[in-house]
mmCIF file of C-alpha atoms and ligand atoms in Angstrom:
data_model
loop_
_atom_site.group_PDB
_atom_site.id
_atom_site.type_symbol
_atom_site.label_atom_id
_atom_site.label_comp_id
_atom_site.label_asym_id
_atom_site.label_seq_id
_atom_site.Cartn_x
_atom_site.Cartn_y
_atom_site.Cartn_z
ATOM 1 C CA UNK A 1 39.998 26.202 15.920
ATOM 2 C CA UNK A 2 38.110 26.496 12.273
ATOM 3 C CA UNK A 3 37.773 29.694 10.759
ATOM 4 C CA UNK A 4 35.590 32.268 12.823
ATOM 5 C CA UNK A 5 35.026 34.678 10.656
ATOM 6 C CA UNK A 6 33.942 35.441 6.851
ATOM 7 C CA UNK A 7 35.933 37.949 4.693
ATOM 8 C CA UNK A 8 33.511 40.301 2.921
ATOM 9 C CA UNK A 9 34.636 41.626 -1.015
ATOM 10 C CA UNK A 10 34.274 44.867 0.557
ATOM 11 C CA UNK A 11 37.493 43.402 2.284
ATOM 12 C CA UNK A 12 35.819 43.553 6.113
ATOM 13 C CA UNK A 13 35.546 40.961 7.992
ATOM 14 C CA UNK A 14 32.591 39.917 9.990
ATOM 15 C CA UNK A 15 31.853 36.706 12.503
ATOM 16 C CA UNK A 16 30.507 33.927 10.995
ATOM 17 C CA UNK A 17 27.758 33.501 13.209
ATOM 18 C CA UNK A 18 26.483 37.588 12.669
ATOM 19 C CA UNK A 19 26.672 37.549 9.297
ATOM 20 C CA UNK A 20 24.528 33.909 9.479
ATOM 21 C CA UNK A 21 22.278 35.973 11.180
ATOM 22 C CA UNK A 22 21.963 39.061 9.368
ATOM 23 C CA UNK A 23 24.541 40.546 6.558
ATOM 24 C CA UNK A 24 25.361 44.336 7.754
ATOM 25 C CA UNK A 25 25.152 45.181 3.650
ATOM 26 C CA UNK A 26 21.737 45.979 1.652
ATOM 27 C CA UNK A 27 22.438 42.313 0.126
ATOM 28 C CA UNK A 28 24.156 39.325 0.734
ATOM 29 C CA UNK A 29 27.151 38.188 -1.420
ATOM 30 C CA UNK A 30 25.319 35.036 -2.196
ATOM 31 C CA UNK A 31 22.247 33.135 -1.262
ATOM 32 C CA UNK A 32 22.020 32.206 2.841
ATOM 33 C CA UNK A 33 21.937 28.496 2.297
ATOM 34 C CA UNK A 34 25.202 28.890 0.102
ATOM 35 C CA UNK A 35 26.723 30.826 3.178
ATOM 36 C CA UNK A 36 25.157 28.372 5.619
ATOM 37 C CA UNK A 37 26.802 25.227 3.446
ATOM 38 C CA UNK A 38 30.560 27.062 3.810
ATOM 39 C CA UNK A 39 29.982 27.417 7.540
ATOM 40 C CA UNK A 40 29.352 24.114 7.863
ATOM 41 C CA UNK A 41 32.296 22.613 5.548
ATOM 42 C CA UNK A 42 34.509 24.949 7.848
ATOM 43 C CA UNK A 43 33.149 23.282 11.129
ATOM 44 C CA UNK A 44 35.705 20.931 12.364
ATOM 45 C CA UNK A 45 34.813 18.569 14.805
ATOM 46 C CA UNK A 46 37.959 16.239 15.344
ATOM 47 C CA UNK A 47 40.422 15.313 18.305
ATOM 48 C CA UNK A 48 43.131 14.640 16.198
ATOM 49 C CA UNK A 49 45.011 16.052 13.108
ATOM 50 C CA UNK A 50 42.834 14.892 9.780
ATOM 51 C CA UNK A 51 44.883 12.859 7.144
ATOM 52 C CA UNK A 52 44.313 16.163 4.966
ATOM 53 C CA UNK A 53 45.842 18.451 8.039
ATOM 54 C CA UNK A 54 48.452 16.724 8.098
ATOM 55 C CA UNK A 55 49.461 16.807 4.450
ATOM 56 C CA UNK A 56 49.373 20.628 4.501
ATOM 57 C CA UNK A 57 51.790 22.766 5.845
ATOM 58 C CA UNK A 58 52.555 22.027 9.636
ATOM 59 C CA UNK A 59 52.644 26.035 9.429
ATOM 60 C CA UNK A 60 49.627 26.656 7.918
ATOM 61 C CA UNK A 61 47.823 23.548 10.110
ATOM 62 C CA UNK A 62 49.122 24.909 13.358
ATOM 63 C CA UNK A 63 48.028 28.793 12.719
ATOM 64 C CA UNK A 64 44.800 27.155 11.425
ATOM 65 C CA UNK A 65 44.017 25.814 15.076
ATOM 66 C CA UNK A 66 45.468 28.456 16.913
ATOM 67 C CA UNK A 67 44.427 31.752 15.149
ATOM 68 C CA UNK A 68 41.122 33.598 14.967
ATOM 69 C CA UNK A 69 41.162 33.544 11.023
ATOM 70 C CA UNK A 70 38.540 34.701 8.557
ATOM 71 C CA UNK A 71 37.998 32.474 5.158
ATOM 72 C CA UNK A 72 36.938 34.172 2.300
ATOM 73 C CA UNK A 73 33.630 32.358 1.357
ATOM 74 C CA UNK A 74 33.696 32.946 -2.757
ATOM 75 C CA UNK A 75 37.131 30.950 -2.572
ATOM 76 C CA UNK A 76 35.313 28.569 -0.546
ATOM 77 C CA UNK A 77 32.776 27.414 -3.014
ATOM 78 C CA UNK A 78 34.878 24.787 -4.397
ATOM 79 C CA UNK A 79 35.544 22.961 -1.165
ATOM 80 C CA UNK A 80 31.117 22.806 -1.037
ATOM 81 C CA UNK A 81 30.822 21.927 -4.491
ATOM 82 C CA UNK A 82 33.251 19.119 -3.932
ATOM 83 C CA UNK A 83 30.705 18.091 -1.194
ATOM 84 C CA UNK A 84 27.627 18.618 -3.297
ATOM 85 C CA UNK A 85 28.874 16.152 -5.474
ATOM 86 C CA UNK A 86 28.802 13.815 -2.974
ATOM 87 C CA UNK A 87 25.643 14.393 -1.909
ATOM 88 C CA UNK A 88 24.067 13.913 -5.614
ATOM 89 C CA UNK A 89 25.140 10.423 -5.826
ATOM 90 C CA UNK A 90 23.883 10.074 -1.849
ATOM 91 C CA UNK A 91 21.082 7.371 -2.628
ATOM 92 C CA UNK A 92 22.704 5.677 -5.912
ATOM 93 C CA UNK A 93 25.511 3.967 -3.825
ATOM 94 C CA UNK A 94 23.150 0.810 -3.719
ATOM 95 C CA UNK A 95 25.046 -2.664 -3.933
ATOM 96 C CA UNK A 96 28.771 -3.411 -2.208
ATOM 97 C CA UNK A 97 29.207 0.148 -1.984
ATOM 98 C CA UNK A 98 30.510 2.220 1.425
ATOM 99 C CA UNK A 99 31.069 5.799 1.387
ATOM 100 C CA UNK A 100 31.781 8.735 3.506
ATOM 101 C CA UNK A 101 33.033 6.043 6.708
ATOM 102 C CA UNK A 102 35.768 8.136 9.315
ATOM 103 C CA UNK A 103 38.419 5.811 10.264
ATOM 104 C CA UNK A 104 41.108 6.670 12.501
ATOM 105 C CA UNK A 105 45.000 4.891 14.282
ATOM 106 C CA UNK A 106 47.052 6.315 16.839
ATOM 107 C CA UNK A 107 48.351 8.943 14.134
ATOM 108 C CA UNK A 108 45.660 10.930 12.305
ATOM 109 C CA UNK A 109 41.736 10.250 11.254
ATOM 110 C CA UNK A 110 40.492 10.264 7.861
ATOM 111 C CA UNK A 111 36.912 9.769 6.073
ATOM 112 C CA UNK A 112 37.346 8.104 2.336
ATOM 113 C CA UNK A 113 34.651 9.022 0.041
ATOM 114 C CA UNK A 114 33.385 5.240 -1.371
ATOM 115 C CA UNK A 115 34.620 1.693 -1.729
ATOM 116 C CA UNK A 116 33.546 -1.631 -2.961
ATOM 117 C CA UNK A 117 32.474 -1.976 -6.393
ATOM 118 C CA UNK A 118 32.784 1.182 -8.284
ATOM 119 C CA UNK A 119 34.626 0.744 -11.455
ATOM 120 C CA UNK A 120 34.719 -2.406 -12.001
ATOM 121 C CA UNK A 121 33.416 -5.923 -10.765
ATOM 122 C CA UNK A 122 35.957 -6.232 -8.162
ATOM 123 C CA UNK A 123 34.388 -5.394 -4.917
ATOM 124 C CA UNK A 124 37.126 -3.817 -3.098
ATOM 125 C CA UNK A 125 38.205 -0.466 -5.004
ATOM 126 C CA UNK A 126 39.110 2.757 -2.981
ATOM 127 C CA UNK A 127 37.564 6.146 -5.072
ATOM 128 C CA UNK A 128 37.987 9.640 -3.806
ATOM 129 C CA UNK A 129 36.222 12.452 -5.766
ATOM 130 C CA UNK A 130 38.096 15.620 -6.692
ATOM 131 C CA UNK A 131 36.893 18.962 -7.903
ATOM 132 C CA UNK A 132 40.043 20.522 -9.446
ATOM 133 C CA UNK A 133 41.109 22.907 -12.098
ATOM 134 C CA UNK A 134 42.544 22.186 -15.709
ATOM 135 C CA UNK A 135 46.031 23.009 -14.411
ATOM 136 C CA UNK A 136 45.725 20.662 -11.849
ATOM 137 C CA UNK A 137 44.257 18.261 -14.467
ATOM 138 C CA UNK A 138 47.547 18.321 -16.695
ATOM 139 C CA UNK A 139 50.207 18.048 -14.006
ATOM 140 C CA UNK A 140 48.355 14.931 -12.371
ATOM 141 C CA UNK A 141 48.077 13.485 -16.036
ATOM 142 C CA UNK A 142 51.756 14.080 -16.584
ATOM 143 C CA UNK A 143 50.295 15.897 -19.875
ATOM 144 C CA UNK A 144 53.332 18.403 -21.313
ATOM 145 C CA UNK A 145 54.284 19.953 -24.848
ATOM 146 C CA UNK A 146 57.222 18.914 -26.882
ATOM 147 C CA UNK A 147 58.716 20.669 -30.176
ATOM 148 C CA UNK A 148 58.641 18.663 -33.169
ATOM 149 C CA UNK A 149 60.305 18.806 -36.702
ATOM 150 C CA UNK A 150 57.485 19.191 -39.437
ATOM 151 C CA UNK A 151 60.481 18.450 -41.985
ATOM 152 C CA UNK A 152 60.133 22.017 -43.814
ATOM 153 C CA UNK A 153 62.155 25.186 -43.035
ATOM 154 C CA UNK A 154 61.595 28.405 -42.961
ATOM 155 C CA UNK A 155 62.210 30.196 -46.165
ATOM 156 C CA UNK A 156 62.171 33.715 -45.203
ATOM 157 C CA UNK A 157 63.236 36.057 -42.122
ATOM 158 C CA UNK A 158 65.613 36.044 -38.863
ATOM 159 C CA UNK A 159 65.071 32.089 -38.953
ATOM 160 C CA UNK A 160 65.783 31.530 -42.376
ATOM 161 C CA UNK A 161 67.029 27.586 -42.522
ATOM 162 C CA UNK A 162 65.977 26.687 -39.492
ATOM 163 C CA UNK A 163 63.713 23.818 -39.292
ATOM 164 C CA UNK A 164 59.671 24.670 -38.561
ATOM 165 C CA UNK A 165 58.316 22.471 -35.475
ATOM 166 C CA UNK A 166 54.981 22.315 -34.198
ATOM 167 C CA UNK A 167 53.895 22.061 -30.575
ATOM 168 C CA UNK A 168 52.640 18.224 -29.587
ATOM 169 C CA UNK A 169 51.117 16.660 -26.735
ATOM 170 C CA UNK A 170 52.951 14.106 -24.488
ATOM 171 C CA UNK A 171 51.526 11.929 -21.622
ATOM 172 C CA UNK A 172 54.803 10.172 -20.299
ATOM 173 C CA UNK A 173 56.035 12.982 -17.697
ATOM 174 C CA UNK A 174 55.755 12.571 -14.031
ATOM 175 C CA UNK A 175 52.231 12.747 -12.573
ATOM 176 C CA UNK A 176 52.016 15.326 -10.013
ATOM 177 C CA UNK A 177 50.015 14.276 -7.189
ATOM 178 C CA UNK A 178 52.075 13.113 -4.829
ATOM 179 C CA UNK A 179 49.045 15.040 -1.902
ATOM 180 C CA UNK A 180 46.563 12.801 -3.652
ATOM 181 C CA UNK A 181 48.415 10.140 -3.697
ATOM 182 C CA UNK A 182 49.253 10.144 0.169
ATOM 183 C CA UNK A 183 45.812 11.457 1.322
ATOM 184 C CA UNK A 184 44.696 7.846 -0.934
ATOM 185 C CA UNK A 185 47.006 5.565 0.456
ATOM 186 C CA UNK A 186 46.349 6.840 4.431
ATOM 187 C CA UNK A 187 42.560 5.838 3.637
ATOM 188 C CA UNK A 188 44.007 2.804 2.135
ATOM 189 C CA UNK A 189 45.982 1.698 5.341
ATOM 190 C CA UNK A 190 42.861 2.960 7.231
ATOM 191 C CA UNK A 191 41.088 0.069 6.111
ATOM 192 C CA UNK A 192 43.561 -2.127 5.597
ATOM 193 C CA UNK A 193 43.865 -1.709 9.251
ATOM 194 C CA UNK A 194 40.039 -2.060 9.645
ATOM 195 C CA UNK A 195 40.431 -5.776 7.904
ATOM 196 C CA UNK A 196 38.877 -4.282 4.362
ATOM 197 C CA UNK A 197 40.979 -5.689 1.168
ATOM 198 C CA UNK A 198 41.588 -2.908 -1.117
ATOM 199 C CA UNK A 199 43.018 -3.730 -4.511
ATOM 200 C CA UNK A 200 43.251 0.164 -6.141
ATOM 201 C CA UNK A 201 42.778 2.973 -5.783
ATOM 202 C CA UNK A 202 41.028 5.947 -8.005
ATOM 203 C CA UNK A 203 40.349 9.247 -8.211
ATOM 204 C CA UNK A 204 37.651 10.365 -10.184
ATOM 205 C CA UNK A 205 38.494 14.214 -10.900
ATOM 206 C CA UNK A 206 35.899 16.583 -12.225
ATOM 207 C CA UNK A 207 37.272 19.356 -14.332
ATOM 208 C CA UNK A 208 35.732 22.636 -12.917
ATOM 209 C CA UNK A 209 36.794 24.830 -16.016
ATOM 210 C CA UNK A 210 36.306 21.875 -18.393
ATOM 211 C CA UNK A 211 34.183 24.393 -20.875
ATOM 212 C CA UNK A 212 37.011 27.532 -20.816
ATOM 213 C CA UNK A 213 39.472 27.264 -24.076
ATOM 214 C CA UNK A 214 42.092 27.384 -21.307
ATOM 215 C CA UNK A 215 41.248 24.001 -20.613
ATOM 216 C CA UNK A 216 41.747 22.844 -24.404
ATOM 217 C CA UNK A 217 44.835 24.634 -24.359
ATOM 218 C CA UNK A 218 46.165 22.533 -21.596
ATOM 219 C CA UNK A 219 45.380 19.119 -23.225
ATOM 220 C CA UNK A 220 41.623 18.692 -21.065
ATOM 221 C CA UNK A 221 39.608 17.299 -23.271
ATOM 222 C CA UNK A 222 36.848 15.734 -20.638
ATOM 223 C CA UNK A 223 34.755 16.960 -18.385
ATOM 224 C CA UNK A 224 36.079 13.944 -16.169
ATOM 225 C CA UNK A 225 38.848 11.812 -15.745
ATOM 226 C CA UNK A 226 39.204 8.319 -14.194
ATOM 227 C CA UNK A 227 43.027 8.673 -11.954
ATOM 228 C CA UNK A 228 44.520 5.514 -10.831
ATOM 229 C CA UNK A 229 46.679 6.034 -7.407
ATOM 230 C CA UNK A 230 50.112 3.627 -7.472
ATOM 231 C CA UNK A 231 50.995 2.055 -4.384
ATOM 232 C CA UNK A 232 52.996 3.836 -1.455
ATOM 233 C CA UNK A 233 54.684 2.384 0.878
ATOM 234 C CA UNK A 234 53.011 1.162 4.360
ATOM 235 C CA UNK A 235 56.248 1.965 5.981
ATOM 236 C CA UNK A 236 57.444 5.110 4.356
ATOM 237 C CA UNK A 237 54.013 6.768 4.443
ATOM 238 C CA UNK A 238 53.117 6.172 8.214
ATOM 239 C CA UNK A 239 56.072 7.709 8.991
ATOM 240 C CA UNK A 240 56.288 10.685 7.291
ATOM 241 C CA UNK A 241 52.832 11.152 8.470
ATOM 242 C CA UNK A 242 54.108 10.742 12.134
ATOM 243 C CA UNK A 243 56.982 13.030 12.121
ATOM 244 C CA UNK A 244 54.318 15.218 10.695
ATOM 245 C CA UNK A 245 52.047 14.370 13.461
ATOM 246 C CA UNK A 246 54.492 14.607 16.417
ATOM 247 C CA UNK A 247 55.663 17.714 14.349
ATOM 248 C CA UNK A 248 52.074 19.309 14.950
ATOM 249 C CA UNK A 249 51.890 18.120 18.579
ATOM 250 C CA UNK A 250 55.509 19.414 20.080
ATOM 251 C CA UNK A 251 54.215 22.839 18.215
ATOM 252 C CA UNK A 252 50.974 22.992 19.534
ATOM 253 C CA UNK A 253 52.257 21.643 23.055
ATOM 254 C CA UNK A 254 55.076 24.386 23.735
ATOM 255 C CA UNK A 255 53.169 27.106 21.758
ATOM 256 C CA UNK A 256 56.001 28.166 18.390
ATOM 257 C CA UNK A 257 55.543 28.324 15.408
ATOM 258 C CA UNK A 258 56.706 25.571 13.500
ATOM 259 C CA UNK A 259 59.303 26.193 10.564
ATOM 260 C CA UNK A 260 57.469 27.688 7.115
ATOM 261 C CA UNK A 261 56.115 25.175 4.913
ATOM 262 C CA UNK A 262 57.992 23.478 2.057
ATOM 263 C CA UNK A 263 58.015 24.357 -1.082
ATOM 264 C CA UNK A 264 55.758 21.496 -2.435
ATOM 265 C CA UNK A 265 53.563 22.397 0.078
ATOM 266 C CA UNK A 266 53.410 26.620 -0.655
ATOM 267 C CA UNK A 267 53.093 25.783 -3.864
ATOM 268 C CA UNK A 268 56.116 27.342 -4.620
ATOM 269 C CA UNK A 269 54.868 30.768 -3.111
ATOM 270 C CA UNK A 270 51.511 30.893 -4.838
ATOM 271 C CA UNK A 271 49.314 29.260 -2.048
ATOM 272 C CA UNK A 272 51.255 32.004 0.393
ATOM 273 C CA UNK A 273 50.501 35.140 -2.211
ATOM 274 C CA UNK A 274 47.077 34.086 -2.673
ATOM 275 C CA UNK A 275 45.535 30.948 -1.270
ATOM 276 C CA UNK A 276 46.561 30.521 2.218
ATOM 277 C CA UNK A 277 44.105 31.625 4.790
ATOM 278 C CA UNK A 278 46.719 32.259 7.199
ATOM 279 C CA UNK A 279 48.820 34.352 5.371
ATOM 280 C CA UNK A 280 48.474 37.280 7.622
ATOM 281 C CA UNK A 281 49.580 35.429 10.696
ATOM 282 C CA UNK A 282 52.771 34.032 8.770
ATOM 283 C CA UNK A 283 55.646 36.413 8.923
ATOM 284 C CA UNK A 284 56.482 34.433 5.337
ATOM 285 C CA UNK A 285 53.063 34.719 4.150
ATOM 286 C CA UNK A 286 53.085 38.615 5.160
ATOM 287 C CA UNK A 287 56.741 38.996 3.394
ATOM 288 C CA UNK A 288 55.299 36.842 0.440
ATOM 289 C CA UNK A 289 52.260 39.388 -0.283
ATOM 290 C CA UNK A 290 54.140 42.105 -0.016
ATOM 291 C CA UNK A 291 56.433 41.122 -2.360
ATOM 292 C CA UNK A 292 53.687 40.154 -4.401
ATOM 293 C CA UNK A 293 51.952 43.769 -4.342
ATOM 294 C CA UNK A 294 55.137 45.589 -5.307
ATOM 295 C CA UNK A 295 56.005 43.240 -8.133
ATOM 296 C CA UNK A 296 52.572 44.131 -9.734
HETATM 297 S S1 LIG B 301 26.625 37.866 3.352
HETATM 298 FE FE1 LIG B 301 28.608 38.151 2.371
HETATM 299 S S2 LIG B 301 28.891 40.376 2.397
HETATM 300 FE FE2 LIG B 301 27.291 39.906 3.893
HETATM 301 S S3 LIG B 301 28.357 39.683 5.845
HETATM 302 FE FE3 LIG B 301 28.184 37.648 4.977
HETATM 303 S S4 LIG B 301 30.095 37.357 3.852
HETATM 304 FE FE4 LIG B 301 29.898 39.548 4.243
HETATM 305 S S1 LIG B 302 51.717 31.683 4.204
HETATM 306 FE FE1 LIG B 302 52.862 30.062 3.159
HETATM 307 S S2 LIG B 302 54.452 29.397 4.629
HETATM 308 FE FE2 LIG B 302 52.909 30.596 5.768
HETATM 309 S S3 LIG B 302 51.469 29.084 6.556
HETATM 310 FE FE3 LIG B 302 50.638 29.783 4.611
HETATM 311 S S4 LIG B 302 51.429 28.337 3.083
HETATM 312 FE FE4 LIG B 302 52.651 28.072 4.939
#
């Protein structure tokens, strides 16, 4: 089941289709077309798991179709700005171009954004678009800082002797998008499967806080970025993604709740502190936010 409700900042909730109709508050938290856009993103009109589903938590995917859950609709901006920038290229996809097509196997269903000829002259390149933050940015470049020896030392104080460094940019560490990267190559075997050759992959990631001096700080020095996907396996990647599947099913099927999510996938805690939507039905989410108020 999507999410039924919105989550006001006044911290009530209210059902998605009342507040549609009228907001109970002398003004609405944003414009009615804006609210009508994240109702719509939310609607979820599938038979089967989505490639996306199934990447997340089988946790957090199972309380998402089993629990009457409201969605905060400031945090859901992104997700709709994500889609508007789909929609402004809508109309210059002329040429060997195919976007937005839902495929779907035995395991899970998935839409890719485009393919065909996109970045360069070979026709048969898979692109996804991304909306995603600095940090985000730098761990998927493999971007980190390194110490290095300027060749003076200090002269005076506690580190008298010691050689000065200076902080320097390195590109060479792991990236860190392994969810891209398996979201990618499940659209890839989609059409592969569909008879369509596809030679790469790409993301092209827009930086949403490209203009904050946080993003400087963390080596972003584009509004945009041009992210080539490697290669997963066929073999490895369609089944992980049907343990997941089958994972998802037996759940659903016999009604428990399947073991919290990993650690990769709570973001180490900070998706179940602040960004999971189903928090309050997770007796880890519920322990996690506690332990997150009395720690501040
Ligand atoms: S418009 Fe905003 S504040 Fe009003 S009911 Fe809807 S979500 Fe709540
Ligand atoms: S709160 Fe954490 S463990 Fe629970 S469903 Fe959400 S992400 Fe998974």
């Amino acid at each position: 089941m999507p999410a039924t409700k919105f989550l006001c900042k006044d911290g009530n909730t209210i059902p998605i289709r009342q507040c549609l109709k009228q907001c109970p508050n002398a003004q609405r938290c944003m414009f009615l077309p804006t609210l009508r856009s994240v109702a719509d993103s939310l609607d979820r009109k599938l038979d089967k798991p989505s490639v996306t589903e199934l990447i997340a938590g089988t946790r957090e995917t199972y309380l998402k179709q089993r629990c009457d859950y409201a969605v905060d609709p400031m945090q859901q901006l992104y997700a709709v700005h994500g889609t508007a920038v789909h929609t402004i290229q809508e109309g210059h996809n002329q040429g060997n171009i195919i976007t937005e097509e839902r495929l779907a196997d035995s395991i899970t269903t998935g839409k890719f954004d485009l393919y065909g000829q996109i970045v360069d002259l070979s026709d048969n390149t898979l692109g996804d678009y991304k909306v995603t933050s600095s940090y985000k940015l730098m761990k998927a470049l493999g971007f980190y800082k390194v110490d290095v020896p300027t060749g003076e030392v200090y002269k005076t104080g506690l580190k008298k002797g010691q050689p000065k460094t200076k902080k320097e940019w390195r590109t060479d560490c792991v990236h860190h998008l392994l969810e891209w990267a398996i979201q990618l190559n499940y659209y890839r075997i989609l059409l592969e499967q569909a008879r369509f050759k596809v030679k790469e992959m790409v993301i092209q990631a827009l930086c949403r806080d490209y203009s904050l001096r946080m993003a400087a700080e963390r080596n972003i020095t584009r509004p945009l970025y041009l992210i080539r996907i490697n290669k997963i396996s066929d073999r490895w990647i369609k089944r992980y993604m049907a343990a997941k599947a089958m994972r998802l099913k037996r759940a659903l099927k016999e009604n428990h709740l399947p073991e919290r999510c990993s650690v990769r996938e709570r973001w180490h805690n900070r998706k179940c502190e602040s960004y999971c939507d189903v928090a309050e039905f997770c007796p880890y989410g519920r322990l996690m936010k506690r332990t997150a108020v009395n720690a501040a």
